[in-house]
Tab-separated table of N, CA and C in Angstrom:
chain	number	residue	atom	x	y	z
D	1	UNK	N	16.810	-7.432	12.045
D	1	UNK	CA	17.151	-6.847	13.330
D	1	UNK	C	17.904	-5.545	13.120
D	2	UNK	N	17.809	-4.666	14.036
D	2	UNK	CA	18.480	-3.379	13.940
D	2	UNK	C	19.985	-3.537	14.071
D	3	UNK	N	20.715	-2.696	13.342
D	3	UNK	CA	22.166	-2.765	13.409
D	3	UNK	C	22.689	-2.162	14.704
D	4	UNK	N	21.907	-1.339	15.347
D	4	UNK	CA	22.263	-0.800	16.649
D	4	UNK	C	20.975	-0.693	17.453
D	5	UNK	N	21.090	-0.615	18.722
D	5	UNK	CA	19.905	-0.506	19.575
D	5	UNK	C	19.288	0.877	19.430
D	6	UNK	N	17.974	0.942	19.230
D	6	UNK	CA	17.354	2.262	19.137
D	6	UNK	C	17.403	2.992	20.469
D	7	UNK	N	17.726	4.283	20.405
D	7	UNK	CA	17.695	5.106	21.613
D	7	UNK	C	16.314	5.719	21.727
D	8	UNK	N	15.904	6.033	22.909
D	8	UNK	CA	14.636	6.730	23.139
D	8	UNK	C	13.476	6.037	22.452
D	9	UNK	N	13.425	4.726	22.477
D	9	UNK	CA	12.301	4.000	21.921
D	9	UNK	C	12.302	3.860	20.414
D	10	UNK	N	13.352	4.262	19.732
D	10	UNK	CA	13.439	4.069	18.295
D	10	UNK	C	13.426	5.334	17.469
D	11	UNK	N	13.411	6.479	18.102
D	11	UNK	CA	13.330	7.742	17.365
D	11	UNK	C	14.456	7.927	16.353
D	12	UNK	N	15.545	7.220	16.506
D	12	UNK	CA	16.690	7.376	15.607
D	12	UNK	C	16.487	6.707	14.254
D	13	UNK	N	15.432	5.938	14.087
D	13	UNK	CA	15.240	5.146	12.874
D	13	UNK	C	14.072	5.676	12.043
D	14	UNK	N	14.215	5.719	10.711
D	14	UNK	CA	13.113	6.203	9.868
D	14	UNK	C	11.857	5.340	10.004
D	15	UNK	N	12.029	4.085	10.342
D	15	UNK	CA	10.871	3.200	10.517
D	15	UNK	C	9.995	3.645	11.693
D	16	UNK	N	10.594	4.386	12.626
D	16	UNK	CA	9.824	4.877	13.773
D	16	UNK	C	8.712	5.818	13.302
D	17	UNK	N	9.024	6.675	12.346
D	17	UNK	CA	8.026	7.599	11.808
D	17	UNK	C	6.899	6.828	11.118
D	18	UNK	N	7.240	5.763	10.408
D	18	UNK	CA	6.236	4.912	9.756
D	18	UNK	C	5.329	4.292	10.819
D	19	UNK	N	5.945	3.754	11.868
D	19	UNK	CA	5.196	3.131	12.961
D	19	UNK	C	4.288	4.155	13.645
D	20	UNK	N	4.834	5.333	13.900
D	20	UNK	CA	4.082	6.391	14.561
D	20	UNK	C	2.857	6.801	13.731
D	21	UNK	N	3.028	6.883	12.421
D	21	UNK	CA	1.915	7.217	11.529
D	21	UNK	C	0.841	6.152	11.537
D	22	UNK	N	1.260	4.885	11.548
D	22	UNK	CA	0.320	3.762	11.611
D	22	UNK	C	-0.529	3.849	12.879
D	23	UNK	N	0.116	4.082	13.999
D	23	UNK	CA	-0.588	4.191	15.281
D	23	UNK	C	-1.581	5.361	15.244
D	24	UNK	N	-1.145	6.506	14.736
D	24	UNK	CA	-2.008	7.686	14.685
D	24	UNK	C	-3.219	7.457	13.782
D	25	UNK	N	-3.013	6.873	12.605
D	25	UNK	CA	-4.130	6.630	11.678
D	25	UNK	C	-5.197	5.738	12.304
D	26	UNK	N	-4.772	4.816	13.136
D	26	UNK	CA	-5.710	3.844	13.696
D	26	UNK	C	-6.319	4.251	15.033
D	27	UNK	N	-5.659	5.116	15.790
D	27	UNK	CA	-6.113	5.389	17.153
D	27	UNK	C	-6.394	6.858	17.486
D	28	UNK	N	-6.019	7.777	16.616
D	28	UNK	CA	-6.186	9.196	16.947
D	28	UNK	C	-7.283	9.824	16.084
D	29	UNK	N	-8.480	10.019	16.636
D	29	UNK	CA	-9.587	10.596	15.857
D	29	UNK	C	-9.289	11.983	15.291
D	30	UNK	N	-8.319	12.688	15.848
D	30	UNK	CA	-7.959	14.016	15.332
D	30	UNK	C	-6.986	13.929	14.149
D	31	UNK	N	-6.454	12.754	13.884
D	31	UNK	CA	-5.516	12.581	12.780
D	31	UNK	C	-6.307	12.566	11.467
D	32	UNK	N	-5.815	13.248	10.454
D	32	UNK	CA	-6.537	13.433	9.186
D	32	UNK	C	-6.989	12.106	8.552
D	33	UNK	N	-6.153	11.093	8.575
D	33	UNK	CA	-6.477	9.826	7.911
D	33	UNK	C	-7.300	8.873	8.783
D	34	UNK	N	-7.605	9.273	10.002
D	34	UNK	CA	-8.343	8.391	10.920
D	34	UNK	C	-9.656	7.884	10.310
D	35	UNK	N	-10.355	8.722	9.576
D	35	UNK	CA	-11.648	8.323	8.979
D	35	UNK	C	-11.492	7.126	8.050
D	36	UNK	N	-10.339	7.018	7.375
D	36	UNK	CA	-10.108	5.909	6.443
D	36	UNK	C	-9.480	4.692	7.118
D	37	UNK	N	-9.090	4.832	8.370
D	37	UNK	CA	-8.428	3.731	9.072
D	37	UNK	C	-9.173	3.380	10.352
D	38	UNK	N	-8.873	4.035	11.437
D	38	UNK	CA	-9.473	3.708	12.728
D	38	UNK	C	-10.987	3.725	12.715
D	39	UNK	N	-11.570	4.730	12.097
D	39	UNK	CA	-13.033	4.829	12.050
D	39	UNK	C	-13.654	3.705	11.230
D	40	UNK	N	-12.888	3.122	10.295
D	40	UNK	CA	-13.361	1.991	9.489
D	40	UNK	C	-13.087	0.649	10.161
D	41	UNK	N	-12.469	0.678	11.335
D	41	UNK	CA	-12.175	-0.564	12.041
D	41	UNK	C	-10.806	-1.152	11.743
D	42	UNK	N	-9.941	-0.413	11.047
D	42	UNK	CA	-8.574	-0.888	10.795
D	42	UNK	C	-7.813	-0.757	12.108
D	43	UNK	N	-7.217	-1.843	12.540
D	43	UNK	CA	-6.550	-1.888	13.832
D	43	UNK	C	-5.065	-2.201	13.681
D	44	UNK	N	-4.366	-2.113	14.782
D	44	UNK	CA	-2.969	-2.520	14.888
D	44	UNK	C	-2.945	-3.658	15.891
D	45	UNK	N	-2.295	-4.767	15.551
D	45	UNK	CA	-2.242	-5.892	16.483
D	45	UNK	C	-1.613	-5.437	17.806
D	46	UNK	N	-2.001	-6.084	18.894
D	46	UNK	CA	-1.522	-5.691	20.224
D	46	UNK	C	0.003	-5.644	20.304
D	47	UNK	N	0.652	-6.622	19.700
D	47	UNK	CA	2.112	-6.700	19.758
D	47	UNK	C	2.761	-5.449	19.158
D	48	UNK	N	2.182	-4.908	18.095
D	48	UNK	CA	2.767	-3.769	17.394
D	48	UNK	C	2.481	-2.434	18.055
D	49	UNK	N	1.826	-2.435	19.193
D	49	UNK	CA	1.679	-1.180	19.931
D	49	UNK	C	3.044	-0.750	20.479
D	50	UNK	N	4.009	-1.673	20.451
D	50	UNK	CA	5.389	-1.405	20.844
D	50	UNK	C	6.253	-1.314	19.582
D	51	UNK	N	7.009	-0.227	19.432
D	51	UNK	CA	7.890	-0.088	18.276
D	51	UNK	C	8.906	-1.222	18.210
D	52	UNK	N	9.427	-1.640	19.342
D	52	UNK	CA	10.433	-2.722	19.355
D	52	UNK	C	9.864	-3.996	18.734
D	53	UNK	N	8.620	-4.326	19.048
D	53	UNK	CA	7.994	-5.526	18.470
D	53	UNK	C	7.731	-5.338	16.977
D	54	UNK	N	7.286	-4.149	16.597
D	54	UNK	CA	7.030	-3.847	15.190
D	54	UNK	C	8.303	-4.043	14.370
D	55	UNK	N	9.409	-3.441	14.796
D	55	UNK	CA	10.648	-3.508	14.021
D	55	UNK	C	11.245	-4.916	14.065
D	56	UNK	N	11.017	-5.631	15.139
D	56	UNK	CA	11.477	-7.016	15.225
D	56	UNK	C	10.757	-7.886	14.186
D	57	UNK	N	9.470	-7.655	14.004
D	57	UNK	CA	8.690	-8.427	13.032
D	57	UNK	C	8.949	-7.985	11.594
D	58	UNK	N	8.990	-6.672	11.353
D	58	UNK	CA	9.084	-6.149	9.987
D	58	UNK	C	10.519	-5.965	9.504
D	59	UNK	N	11.442	-5.740	10.419
D	59	UNK	CA	12.804	-5.428	10.011
D	59	UNK	C	12.888	-4.035	9.438
D	60	UNK	N	14.079	-3.667	8.980
D	60	UNK	CA	14.294	-2.341	8.397
D	60	UNK	C	13.688	-2.291	6.997
D	61	UNK	N	13.342	-1.103	6.546
D	61	UNK	CA	12.839	-0.927	5.183
D	61	UNK	C	13.903	-1.343	4.181
D	62	UNK	N	13.459	-1.886	3.053
D	62	UNK	CA	14.379	-2.298	1.999
D	62	UNK	C	15.123	-1.097	1.431
D	63	UNK	N	14.415	0.025	1.310
D	63	UNK	CA	15.006	1.274	0.818
D	63	UNK	C	14.135	2.422	1.317
D	64	UNK	N	14.615	3.656	1.193
D	64	UNK	CA	13.786	4.798	1.591
D	64	UNK	C	12.503	4.921	0.761
D	65	UNK	N	12.449	4.271	-0.401
D	65	UNK	CA	11.252	4.312	-1.248
D	65	UNK	C	10.170	3.333	-0.782
D	66	UNK	N	10.488	2.468	0.167
D	66	UNK	CA	9.528	1.480	0.656
D	66	UNK	C	8.748	2.030	1.847
D	67	UNK	N	7.454	1.757	1.837
D	67	UNK	CA	6.581	2.143	2.934
D	67	UNK	C	5.796	0.928	3.381
D	68	UNK	N	5.094	1.068	4.486
D	68	UNK	CA	4.339	-0.049	5.055
D	68	UNK	C	3.068	-0.282	4.258
D	69	UNK	N	2.856	-1.501	3.813
D	69	UNK	CA	1.714	-1.875	2.985
D	69	UNK	C	0.921	-2.991	3.645
D	70	UNK	N	-0.392	-2.790	3.741
D	70	UNK	CA	-1.268	-3.888	4.166
D	70	UNK	C	-1.637	-4.680	2.928
D	71	UNK	N	-1.347	-5.962	2.915
D	71	UNK	CA	-1.602	-6.811	1.757
D	71	UNK	C	-3.105	-6.884	1.486
D	72	UNK	N	-3.890	-7.110	2.520
D	72	UNK	CA	-5.349	-7.133	2.420
D	72	UNK	C	-5.858	-5.853	3.082
D	73	UNK	N	-6.367	-4.923	2.274
D	73	UNK	CA	-6.775	-3.623	2.796
D	73	UNK	C	-7.978	-3.681	3.730
D	74	UNK	N	-8.654	-4.792	3.775
D	74	UNK	CA	-9.798	-4.935	4.686
D	74	UNK	C	-9.346	-5.352	6.087
D	75	UNK	N	-8.096	-5.779	6.204
D	75	UNK	CA	-7.559	-6.237	7.490
D	75	UNK	C	-6.624	-5.189	8.076
D	76	UNK	N	-6.344	-5.338	9.361
D	76	UNK	CA	-5.499	-4.390	10.073
D	76	UNK	C	-4.012	-4.646	9.880
D	77	UNK	N	-3.248	-3.920	10.667
D	77	UNK	CA	-1.789	-4.012	10.634
D	77	UNK	C	-1.326	-5.148	11.543
D	78	UNK	N	-0.596	-6.095	10.957
D	78	UNK	CA	-0.018	-7.212	11.710
D	78	UNK	C	1.103	-7.823	10.874
D	79	UNK	N	1.894	-8.648	11.496
D	79	UNK	CA	3.014	-9.311	10.808
D	79	UNK	C	2.516	-10.108	9.600
D	80	UNK	N	1.350	-10.734	9.753
D	80	UNK	CA	0.810	-11.590	8.690
D	80	UNK	C	0.241	-10.791	7.516
D	81	UNK	N	-0.057	-9.511	7.725
D	81	UNK	CA	-0.743	-8.739	6.691
D	81	UNK	C	0.071	-7.554	6.176
D	82	UNK	N	1.321	-7.427	6.569
D	82	UNK	CA	2.100	-6.254	6.157
D	82	UNK	C	3.421	-6.636	5.505
D	83	UNK	N	3.834	-5.789	4.571
D	83	UNK	CA	5.123	-5.919	3.896
D	83	UNK	C	5.657	-4.502	3.658
D	84	UNK	N	6.950	-4.396	3.399
D	84	UNK	CA	7.522	-3.137	2.925
D	84	UNK	C	7.334	-3.139	1.415
D	85	UNK	N	6.730	-2.091	0.851
D	85	UNK	CA	6.447	-2.044	-0.582
D	85	UNK	C	6.678	-0.633	-1.120
D	86	UNK	N	6.933	-0.561	-2.419
D	86	UNK	CA	7.082	0.737	-3.076
D	86	UNK	C	5.704	1.353	-3.309
D	87	UNK	N	5.674	2.634	-3.592
D	87	UNK	CA	4.410	3.334	-3.886
D	87	UNK	C	3.689	2.693	-5.069
D	88	UNK	N	4.437	2.290	-6.089
D	88	UNK	CA	3.826	1.677	-7.271
D	88	UNK	C	3.071	0.408	-6.889
D	89	UNK	N	3.688	-0.432	-6.085
D	89	UNK	CA	3.027	-1.662	-5.624
D	89	UNK	C	1.786	-1.299	-4.816
D	90	UNK	N	1.902	-0.313	-3.947
D	90	UNK	CA	0.758	0.083	-3.125
D	90	UNK	C	-0.375	0.627	-3.977
D	91	UNK	N	-0.055	1.423	-4.965
D	91	UNK	CA	-1.104	1.976	-5.821
D	91	UNK	C	-1.851	0.879	-6.561
D	92	UNK	N	-1.159	-0.189	-6.935
D	92	UNK	CA	-1.815	-1.298	-7.619
D	92	UNK	C	-2.684	-2.123	-6.677
D	93	UNK	N	-2.503	-1.958	-5.377
D	93	UNK	CA	-3.247	-2.733	-4.386
D	93	UNK	C	-4.473	-1.981	-3.852
D	94	UNK	N	-4.728	-0.786	-4.353
D	94	UNK	CA	-5.854	-0.003	-3.837
D	94	UNK	C	-7.184	-0.634	-4.241
D	95	UNK	N	-8.129	-0.619	-3.325
D	95	UNK	CA	-9.419	-1.268	-3.559
D	95	UNK	C	-10.231	-0.603	-4.665
D	96	UNK	N	-9.991	0.674	-4.941
D	96	UNK	CA	-10.784	1.359	-5.960
D	96	UNK	C	-10.272	1.128	-7.384
D	97	UNK	N	-9.167	0.404	-7.545
D	97	UNK	CA	-8.619	0.145	-8.874
D	97	UNK	C	-9.545	-0.736	-9.704
D	98	UNK	N	-9.627	-0.421	-10.978
D	98	UNK	CA	-10.366	-1.266	-11.913
D	98	UNK	C	-9.406	-2.329	-12.415
D	99	UNK	N	-9.803	-3.584	-12.318
D	99	UNK	CA	-8.959	-4.697	-12.775
D	99	UNK	C	-9.474	-5.197	-14.118
D	100	UNK	N	-8.544	-5.555	-14.970
D	100	UNK	CA	-8.890	-6.121	-16.269
D	100	UNK	C	-8.038	-7.361	-16.517
D	101	UNK	N	-8.445	-8.133	-17.512
D	101	UNK	CA	-7.680	-9.309	-17.902
D	101	UNK	C	-6.907	-8.950	-19.170
D	102	UNK	N	-5.587	-9.002	-19.089
D	102	UNK	CA	-4.733	-8.741	-20.241
D	102	UNK	C	-3.852	-9.953	-20.467
D	103	UNK	N	-4.052	-10.580	-21.592
D	103	UNK	CA	-3.227	-11.737	-21.971
D	103	UNK	C	-3.246	-12.818	-20.901
D	104	UNK	N	-4.439	-13.030	-20.319
D	104	UNK	CA	-4.615	-14.102	-19.338
D	104	UNK	C	-4.183	-13.749	-17.924
D	105	UNK	N	-3.852	-12.485	-17.685
D	105	UNK	CA	-3.407	-12.076	-16.348
D	105	UNK	C	-4.272	-10.922	-15.845
D	106	UNK	N	-4.793	-11.044	-14.617
D	106	UNK	CA	-5.588	-9.995	-14.005
D	106	UNK	C	-4.657	-8.901	-13.496
D	107	UNK	N	-4.947	-7.648	-13.884
D	107	UNK	CA	-4.094	-6.526	-13.474
D	107	UNK	C	-4.900	-5.240	-13.499
D	108	UNK	N	-4.312	-4.184	-12.950
D	108	UNK	CA	-4.972	-2.880	-12.980
D	108	UNK	C	-4.814	-2.266	-14.368
D	109	UNK	N	-5.665	-1.290	-14.659
D	109	UNK	CA	-5.568	-0.569	-15.925
D	109	UNK	C	-4.198	0.112	-16.018
D	110	UNK	N	-3.713	0.647	-14.908
D	110	UNK	CA	-2.397	1.307	-14.912
D	110	UNK	C	-1.284	0.322	-15.263
D	111	UNK	N	-1.340	-0.891	-14.706
D	111	UNK	CA	-0.331	-1.905	-15.048
D	111	UNK	C	-0.395	-2.245	-16.530
D	112	UNK	N	-1.618	-2.434	-17.053
D	112	UNK	CA	-1.789	-2.761	-18.466
D	112	UNK	C	-1.245	-1.634	-19.343
D	113	UNK	N	-1.506	-0.395	-18.972
D	113	UNK	CA	-1.003	0.746	-19.742
D	113	UNK	C	0.523	0.716	-19.808
D	114	UNK	N	1.173	0.441	-18.672
D	114	UNK	CA	2.644	0.374	-18.659
D	114	UNK	C	3.146	-0.744	-19.575
D	115	UNK	N	2.507	-1.908	-19.495
D	115	UNK	CA	2.923	-3.049	-20.326
D	115	UNK	C	2.756	-2.736	-21.808
D	116	UNK	N	1.652	-2.076	-22.157
D	116	UNK	CA	1.348	-1.795	-23.556
D	116	UNK	C	2.004	-0.517	-24.074
D	117	UNK	N	2.641	0.249	-23.184
D	117	UNK	CA	3.267	1.494	-23.594
D	117	UNK	C	2.253	2.582	-23.919
D	118	UNK	N	1.093	2.520	-23.268
D	118	UNK	CA	0.034	3.511	-23.469
D	118	UNK	C	0.029	4.515	-22.335
D	119	UNK	N	-0.475	5.713	-22.624
D	119	UNK	CA	-0.742	6.650	-21.551
D	119	UNK	C	-1.908	6.080	-20.747
D	120	UNK	N	-1.910	6.366	-19.446
D	120	UNK	CA	-2.984	5.852	-18.596
D	120	UNK	C	-4.351	6.314	-19.102
D	121	UNK	N	-4.460	7.577	-19.501
D	121	UNK	CA	-5.748	8.113	-19.963
D	121	UNK	C	-6.255	7.361	-21.195
D	122	UNK	N	-5.356	6.987	-22.088
D	122	UNK	CA	-5.743	6.229	-23.276
D	122	UNK	C	-6.269	4.855	-22.878
D	123	UNK	N	-5.512	4.172	-22.017
D	123	UNK	CA	-5.924	2.830	-21.578
D	123	UNK	C	-7.250	2.889	-20.830
D	124	UNK	N	-7.375	3.845	-19.910
D	124	UNK	CA	-8.609	3.964	-19.140
D	124	UNK	C	-9.791	4.286	-20.059
D	125	UNK	N	-9.582	5.183	-21.021
D	125	UNK	CA	-10.640	5.534	-21.969
D	125	UNK	C	-11.124	4.330	-22.750
D	126	UNK	N	-10.199	3.487	-23.190
D	126	UNK	CA	-10.579	2.276	-23.921
D	126	UNK	C	-11.390	1.330	-23.050
D	127	UNK	N	-10.949	1.148	-21.818
D	127	UNK	CA	-11.674	0.261	-20.897
D	127	UNK	C	-13.048	0.840	-20.591
D	128	UNK	N	-13.112	2.123	-20.333
D	128	UNK	CA	-14.364	2.798	-20.005
D	128	UNK	C	-15.377	2.675	-21.153
D	129	UNK	N	-14.883	2.762	-22.395
D	129	UNK	CA	-15.751	2.670	-23.578
D	129	UNK	C	-15.979	1.228	-24.021
D	130	UNK	N	-15.448	0.284	-23.225
D	130	UNK	CA	-15.573	-1.153	-23.517
D	130	UNK	C	-14.916	-1.531	-24.846
D	131	UNK	N	-13.774	-0.903	-25.127
D	131	UNK	CA	-12.978	-1.230	-26.309
D	131	UNK	C	-11.856	-2.175	-25.906
D	132	UNK	N	-11.278	-2.867	-26.876
D	132	UNK	CA	-10.114	-3.703	-26.611
D	132	UNK	C	-8.974	-2.782	-26.186
D	133	UNK	N	-8.385	-3.034	-25.041
D	133	UNK	CA	-7.350	-2.133	-24.516
D	133	UNK	C	-6.105	-2.108	-25.396
D	134	UNK	N	-5.813	-3.214	-26.065
D	134	UNK	CA	-4.603	-3.262	-26.892
D	134	UNK	C	-4.782	-2.554	-28.235
D	135	UNK	N	-5.925	-2.739	-28.876
D	135	UNK	CA	-6.122	-2.208	-30.241
D	135	UNK	C	-6.988	-0.958	-30.287
D	136	UNK	N	-7.819	-0.761	-29.291
D	136	UNK	CA	-8.745	0.368	-29.301
D	136	UNK	C	-9.990	0.092	-30.126
D	137	UNK	N	-10.111	-1.135	-30.624
D	137	UNK	CA	-11.278	-1.500	-31.450
D	137	UNK	C	-12.365	-2.110	-30.586
D	138	UNK	N	-13.600	-2.120	-31.136
D	138	UNK	CA	-14.715	-2.752	-30.420
D	138	UNK	C	-14.362	-4.202	-30.128
D	139	UNK	N	-14.689	-4.617	-28.915
D	139	UNK	CA	-14.406	-6.006	-28.524
D	139	UNK	C	-15.431	-6.939	-29.132
D	140	UNK	N	-14.975	-8.124	-29.522
D	140	UNK	CA	-15.851	-9.105	-30.166
D	140	UNK	C	-16.771	-9.791	-29.180
D	141	UNK	N	-16.395	-9.841	-27.910
D	141	UNK	CA	-17.204	-10.571	-26.930
D	141	UNK	C	-18.384	-9.749	-26.574
């Protein structure tokens, strides 16, 4: 819950800008990102058309580094499908990411590179060439 009541519909809170951007991406055909959201059928639940309902469901951001993340990118914005997340978490959730299995865990190439202490380009190159990501050698399978 908000520590104070928002004035003018919430303009005093940084979350208002996040909410406003979400609405624009989904409903304004002139907005640059509309093609990737509204035009693709990404919607905002009826309740969240009101900033007060949005902030009541989501609460304040954990930190200024957190932004609104849809857990399932094929679904719209709703309490059940959204969390506050960092850019790193969001980047790992992008549908275009290549996933690999590293030590029994499914993850993105970028995550594997961080774990292994590799540059992303090195890790991606190994995966692209079908080499073992850890050793750079031809895979036995």
